Structure formats: structure tokens, C-alpha cells
Amino acid sequence: MATRRGTLRQTWTALRALVVFTIVLGIGYPLVVLGIGQFAFPNQANGSLLTVDGRVVGSSLIGQSFTDADGNALPEWFQSRPSAAGTGYDGRASSGSNYGPENPDLIAAIEARRAAIADLDGVDPASIPADALTASASGLDPDISPEYAYLQVARVATARGLSEAEVRALVDAHVEGRTLGYLGEPTVNVLELNVALAQLG
């Protein structure tokens, strides 16, 4: 009988602990974190969305394509890094190609991209940086290297009837340095750059 009472007491204690921790950790803690995020970092907490004339055009955290319906690069926009996420820049299918460096499909894709970029931008194929030719591990990288951005300046300026100096200055203003001054490499956020480009004219 004593054993049964002890078991019931332990069960009741466990149930009360379950209810308390469910309320504290399952409801209270998430609400506190949500509140802190909305108060201290509202833009980041809501997806770092960019708007133009009150309309959301994308997130600065997720890459997107600037191509026509047939997948051809639009010359008036800076182009993003290639994507292997689904059919391209699909947030529901974030992934890389998982091809090794000797994979013939990867090598063929790189060479095709190299030729297409060299033709589009009128540059020496050897001058095209690696990030213009290969997808990131997520397939959703929103950034490109400053080298790739500067490589596109002449083409974008011509397509928009702007001077190369104007477009280059816009790229200069959007180069983000290394995190904490030493982590990673400098980058340019393509969507932010293109939004600024649209506002330039």
C-alpha cells in the first residue's frame, strides 16, 4: 500500500513538473525570445525583408535570380551567385549540388557558366571569380564577391545608360567588410545593390 501511495505521489509530482516546464519552456521562453527579437532586432526577426514603394521585393538573407522567363540574365541587373537549390533559389529546397571537384557534370556546368558570363559581360574568361561559377552550400547565398560585382559594372552601366563611375560608386558603397574585421571575406549583397540601382535610375 505504501509503495502504491509513493508511486502515485511521484506520478503526481512528475505531472506537475511537466505542466510547469511546458508553460515555462514551451510557452513563456519562446514568447520572451520573440519579444526581445521584435524589440531589439525587428528587421532581422521578421526576415530582413526589403521593400520598394511599400512592396516586399525579397529578403537580404536569401539570394534570388535576375533573369527572364527563359533563364537568361537580364543585363540591367547585377547577377547573383549560381544556385543549386531546387530549380534555383528555392528556399524550400536549400542545398548544394554535392558534386565533388572531379565530377564531370560540375566541370561542364562551370565551363558553361564561364562562357555565358564572359559573353554577357565581355570579359576574359580567366578573370571570372570562383563565386560566379559555383553555387554555395545552401544554394541561397545572397552575396557575391566584390570582384564579381565590379566585373559586372560596365555591362550594367551600358544597359541602364549610366556612367561606369556612377555604377562603380554604387558597388563601392555596398561592399561589406569582413565580420569583426577578420572573419570571412568582403561581400556585396546583390538584392540590396539592385534595389539601390533601381533607385539610381
mmCIF file of C-alpha atoms in Angstrom:
data_model
loop_
_atom_site.group_PDB
_atom_site.id
_atom_site.type_symbol
_atom_site.label_atom_id
_atom_site.label_comp_id
_atom_site.label_asym_id
_atom_site.label_seq_id
_atom_site.Cartn_x
_atom_site.Cartn_y
_atom_site.Cartn_z
ATOM 1 C CA MET A 1 0.000 0.000 0.000
ATOM 2 C CA ALA A 2 2.822 2.372 0.922
ATOM 3 C CA THR A 3 4.523 1.573 -2.367
ATOM 4 C CA ARG A 4 1.343 2.404 -4.271
ATOM 5 C CA ARG A 5 0.996 5.743 -2.456
ATOM 6 C CA GLY A 6 4.636 6.502 -3.192
ATOM 7 C CA THR A 7 4.119 5.726 -6.874
ATOM 8 C CA LEU A 8 1.025 7.952 -7.025
ATOM 9 C CA ARG A 9 2.898 10.775 -5.285
ATOM 10 C CA GLN A 10 5.804 10.501 -7.745
ATOM 11 C CA THR A 11 3.421 10.404 -10.706
ATOM 12 C CA TRP A 12 1.569 13.475 -9.461
ATOM 13 C CA THR A 13 4.903 15.294 -8.891
ATOM 14 C CA ALA A 14 6.053 14.373 -12.413
ATOM 15 C CA LEU A 15 2.792 15.596 -13.955
ATOM 16 C CA ARG A 16 3.025 18.915 -12.112
ATOM 17 C CA ALA A 17 6.628 19.314 -13.245
ATOM 18 C CA LEU A 18 5.573 18.528 -16.812
ATOM 19 C CA VAL A 19 2.856 21.181 -16.729
ATOM 20 C CA VAL A 20 5.135 23.805 -15.151
ATOM 21 C CA PHE A 21 8.033 23.195 -17.560
ATOM 22 C CA THR A 22 5.655 23.106 -20.541
ATOM 23 C CA ILE A 23 4.322 26.525 -19.567
ATOM 24 C CA VAL A 24 7.730 27.997 -18.720
ATOM 25 C CA LEU A 25 9.841 26.483 -21.511
ATOM 26 C CA GLY A 26 7.227 25.730 -24.145
ATOM 27 C CA ILE A 27 5.251 28.969 -23.940
ATOM 28 C CA GLY A 28 6.975 31.530 -21.702
ATOM 29 C CA TYR A 29 10.535 31.236 -23.026
ATOM 30 C CA PRO A 30 9.567 31.419 -26.730
ATOM 31 C CA LEU A 31 7.385 34.476 -26.024
ATOM 32 C CA VAL A 32 10.248 36.203 -24.186
ATOM 33 C CA VAL A 33 12.689 35.476 -27.030
ATOM 34 C CA LEU A 34 10.106 36.662 -29.580
ATOM 35 C CA GLY A 35 9.552 39.864 -27.608
ATOM 36 C CA ILE A 36 13.279 40.579 -27.317
ATOM 37 C CA GLY A 37 13.733 39.931 -31.044
ATOM 38 C CA GLN A 38 10.839 42.213 -32.004
ATOM 39 C CA PHE A 39 12.046 44.964 -29.675
ATOM 40 C CA ALA A 40 15.816 44.840 -30.203
ATOM 41 C CA PHE A 41 16.125 43.459 -33.744
ATOM 42 C CA PRO A 42 12.760 43.886 -35.521
ATOM 43 C CA ASN A 43 14.179 43.794 -39.064
ATOM 44 C CA GLN A 44 16.191 40.614 -38.518
ATOM 45 C CA ALA A 45 13.421 38.947 -36.504
ATOM 46 C CA ASN A 46 10.991 39.462 -39.384
ATOM 47 C CA GLY A 47 13.236 38.050 -42.110
ATOM 48 C CA SER A 48 15.331 41.092 -43.137
ATOM 49 C CA LEU A 49 12.754 41.974 -45.789
ATOM 50 C CA LEU A 50 13.467 44.726 -48.314
ATOM 51 C CA THR A 51 10.636 46.874 -49.575
ATOM 52 C CA VAL A 52 10.356 49.229 -52.534
ATOM 53 C CA ASP A 53 7.399 51.629 -52.594
ATOM 54 C CA GLY A 54 5.765 49.632 -49.795
ATOM 55 C CA ARG A 55 6.070 46.325 -51.668
ATOM 56 C CA VAL A 56 8.295 43.489 -50.408
ATOM 57 C CA VAL A 57 10.847 42.589 -53.092
ATOM 58 C CA GLY A 58 12.749 39.920 -51.160
ATOM 59 C CA SER A 59 14.929 39.184 -48.179
ATOM 60 C CA SER A 60 18.522 40.335 -47.905
ATOM 61 C CA LEU A 61 19.270 36.887 -46.433
ATOM 62 C CA ILE A 62 18.158 34.838 -49.459
ATOM 63 C CA GLY A 63 19.556 35.028 -52.973
ATOM 64 C CA GLN A 64 17.297 35.347 -55.982
ATOM 65 C CA SER A 65 17.619 35.321 -59.732
ATOM 66 C CA PHE A 66 17.574 38.347 -62.003
ATOM 67 C CA THR A 67 16.716 36.570 -65.225
ATOM 68 C CA ASP A 68 13.933 36.477 -67.787
ATOM 69 C CA ALA A 69 11.347 33.694 -68.124
ATOM 70 C CA ASP A 70 13.813 31.603 -70.136
ATOM 71 C CA GLY A 71 16.541 31.891 -67.501
ATOM 72 C CA ASN A 72 18.641 34.412 -69.442
ATOM 73 C CA ALA A 73 20.452 37.016 -67.345
ATOM 74 C CA LEU A 74 18.874 40.472 -67.512
ATOM 75 C CA PRO A 75 21.770 42.806 -68.436
ATOM 76 C CA GLU A 76 20.400 45.764 -66.452
ATOM 77 C CA TRP A 77 20.741 43.924 -63.136
ATOM 78 C CA PHE A 78 23.694 42.609 -61.171
ATOM 79 C CA GLN A 79 23.600 38.832 -61.265
ATOM 80 C CA SER A 80 23.627 36.566 -58.224
ATOM 81 C CA ARG A 81 25.763 33.569 -57.454
ATOM 82 C CA PRO A 82 24.513 30.350 -59.139
ATOM 83 C CA SER A 83 22.043 28.275 -57.142
ATOM 84 C CA ALA A 84 21.573 24.520 -56.789
ATOM 85 C CA ALA A 85 18.529 24.877 -54.517
ATOM 86 C CA GLY A 86 15.659 23.117 -56.287
ATOM 87 C CA THR A 87 15.206 24.785 -59.656
ATOM 88 C CA GLY A 88 17.214 27.724 -58.332
ATOM 89 C CA TYR A 89 16.935 29.936 -55.242
ATOM 90 C CA ASP A 90 14.149 27.750 -53.826
ATOM 91 C CA GLY A 91 14.010 28.346 -50.064
ATOM 92 C CA ARG A 92 12.113 25.071 -49.614
ATOM 93 C CA ALA A 93 14.948 23.067 -51.168
ATOM 94 C CA SER A 94 18.096 24.660 -49.796
ATOM 95 C CA SER A 95 21.115 22.580 -50.804
ATOM 96 C CA GLY A 96 24.294 22.454 -52.816
ATOM 97 C CA SER A 97 24.874 20.149 -55.754
ATOM 98 C CA ASN A 98 27.008 17.781 -53.624
ATOM 99 C CA TYR A 99 29.215 17.218 -56.677
ATOM 100 C CA GLY A 100 32.883 16.580 -55.989
ATOM 101 C CA PRO A 101 35.547 18.656 -57.783
ATOM 102 C CA GLU A 102 36.167 15.890 -60.340
ATOM 103 C CA ASN A 103 32.501 15.382 -61.212
ATOM 104 C CA PRO A 104 32.072 15.794 -64.982
ATOM 105 C CA ASP A 105 28.638 17.415 -64.586
ATOM 106 C CA LEU A 106 30.072 20.047 -62.234
ATOM 107 C CA ILE A 107 33.011 20.705 -64.557
ATOM 108 C CA ALA A 108 30.658 21.063 -67.536
ATOM 109 C CA ALA A 109 28.377 23.425 -65.569
ATOM 110 C CA ILE A 110 31.329 25.588 -64.543
ATOM 111 C CA GLU A 111 32.595 25.822 -68.117
ATOM 112 C CA ALA A 112 29.099 26.671 -69.406
ATOM 113 C CA ARG A 113 28.743 29.408 -66.775
ATOM 114 C CA ARG A 114 32.222 30.732 -67.549
ATOM 115 C CA ALA A 115 31.404 31.018 -71.260
ATOM 116 C CA ALA A 116 28.000 32.624 -70.593
ATOM 117 C CA ILE A 117 29.423 35.234 -68.196
ATOM 118 C CA ALA A 118 32.366 36.017 -70.485
ATOM 119 C CA ASP A 119 29.911 36.587 -73.345
ATOM 120 C CA LEU A 120 27.421 38.604 -71.258
ATOM 121 C CA ASP A 121 29.988 40.867 -69.634
ATOM 122 C CA GLY A 122 32.548 40.921 -72.453
ATOM 123 C CA VAL A 123 35.405 39.859 -70.199
ATOM 124 C CA ASP A 124 38.295 37.426 -70.311
ATOM 125 C CA PRO A 125 37.048 34.025 -69.063
ATOM 126 C CA ALA A 126 40.156 33.755 -66.885
ATOM 127 C CA SER A 127 39.111 36.889 -64.965
ATOM 128 C CA ILE A 128 35.816 35.440 -63.718
ATOM 129 C CA PRO A 129 35.927 34.742 -59.951
ATOM 130 C CA ALA A 130 35.011 31.361 -58.489
ATOM 131 C CA ASP A 131 31.816 32.542 -56.786
ATOM 132 C CA ALA A 132 30.364 33.446 -60.195
ATOM 133 C CA LEU A 133 30.826 29.856 -61.341
ATOM 134 C CA THR A 134 29.904 27.702 -58.354
ATOM 135 C CA ALA A 135 26.837 27.503 -56.117
ATOM 136 C CA SER A 136 27.130 27.905 -52.368
ATOM 137 C CA ALA A 137 26.425 25.033 -49.975
ATOM 138 C CA SER A 138 22.926 26.397 -49.279
ATOM 139 C CA GLY A 139 22.176 27.412 -52.854
ATOM 140 C CA LEU A 140 20.657 30.592 -51.396
ATOM 141 C CA ASP A 141 23.720 32.778 -50.845
ATOM 142 C CA PRO A 142 22.577 36.419 -51.175
ATOM 143 C CA ASP A 143 26.106 37.748 -51.567
ATOM 144 C CA ILE A 144 28.772 37.834 -54.257
ATOM 145 C CA SER A 145 32.396 38.859 -54.051
ATOM 146 C CA PRO A 146 33.327 42.487 -54.790
ATOM 147 C CA GLU A 147 35.375 41.125 -57.716
ATOM 148 C CA TYR A 148 32.263 39.638 -59.329
ATOM 149 C CA ALA A 149 30.284 42.828 -58.692
ATOM 150 C CA TYR A 150 32.965 45.038 -60.275
ATOM 151 C CA LEU A 151 33.200 42.677 -63.240
ATOM 152 C CA GLN A 152 29.519 43.440 -63.996
ATOM 153 C CA VAL A 153 29.772 47.238 -63.711
ATOM 154 C CA ALA A 154 30.396 48.013 -67.405
ATOM 155 C CA ARG A 155 27.503 45.850 -68.599
ATOM 156 C CA VAL A 156 25.013 47.245 -66.064
ATOM 157 C CA ALA A 157 26.079 50.832 -66.796
ATOM 158 C CA THR A 158 25.635 50.340 -70.544
ATOM 159 C CA ALA A 159 22.245 48.636 -70.157
ATOM 160 C CA ARG A 160 20.959 51.458 -67.942
ATOM 161 C CA GLY A 161 22.551 54.394 -69.745
ATOM 162 C CA LEU A 162 24.602 55.321 -66.685
ATOM 163 C CA SER A 163 28.279 56.104 -66.386
ATOM 164 C CA GLU A 164 30.587 53.358 -65.176
ATOM 165 C CA ALA A 165 31.774 55.727 -62.447
ATOM 166 C CA GLU A 166 28.220 56.022 -61.050
ATOM 167 C CA VAL A 167 27.681 52.278 -61.020
ATOM 168 C CA ARG A 168 31.126 51.573 -59.587
ATOM 169 C CA ALA A 169 30.497 54.082 -56.785
ATOM 170 C CA LEU A 170 27.250 52.247 -56.012
ATOM 171 C CA VAL A 171 29.150 48.969 -55.727
ATOM 172 C CA ASP A 172 31.779 50.671 -53.540
ATOM 173 C CA ALA A 173 29.015 51.777 -51.176
ATOM 174 C CA HIS A 174 27.653 48.219 -50.894
ATOM 175 C CA VAL A 175 30.880 46.329 -50.191
ATOM 176 C CA GLU A 176 30.606 44.865 -46.702
ATOM 177 C CA GLY A 177 33.895 44.149 -44.950
ATOM 178 C CA ARG A 178 34.903 41.073 -43.028
ATOM 179 C CA THR A 179 32.822 40.253 -39.940
ATOM 180 C CA LEU A 180 34.534 41.756 -36.866
ATOM 181 C CA GLY A 181 37.271 42.886 -39.226
ATOM 182 C CA TYR A 182 38.843 39.464 -39.749
ATOM 183 C CA LEU A 183 36.205 36.723 -40.272
ATOM 184 C CA GLY A 184 35.264 35.680 -43.801
ATOM 185 C CA GLU A 185 35.727 37.735 -46.942
ATOM 186 C CA PRO A 186 34.270 41.060 -48.134
ATOM 187 C CA THR A 187 30.888 40.637 -49.839
ATOM 188 C CA VAL A 188 28.244 42.533 -51.788
ATOM 189 C CA ASN A 189 24.557 41.812 -51.178
ATOM 190 C CA VAL A 190 23.048 41.521 -54.663
ATOM 191 C CA LEU A 191 19.440 42.352 -53.784
ATOM 192 C CA GLU A 192 20.409 45.414 -51.761
ATOM 193 C CA LEU A 193 22.685 46.540 -54.602
ATOM 194 C CA ASN A 194 19.950 46.082 -57.207
ATOM 195 C CA VAL A 195 17.399 47.936 -55.082
ATOM 196 C CA ALA A 196 19.822 50.865 -54.818
ATOM 197 C CA LEU A 197 20.477 50.581 -58.553
ATOM 198 C CA ALA A 198 16.752 50.835 -59.314
ATOM 199 C CA GLN A 199 16.539 53.981 -57.178
ATOM 200 C CA LEU A 200 19.548 55.460 -59.003
ATOM 201 C CA GLY A 201 17.758 55.285 -62.321
#
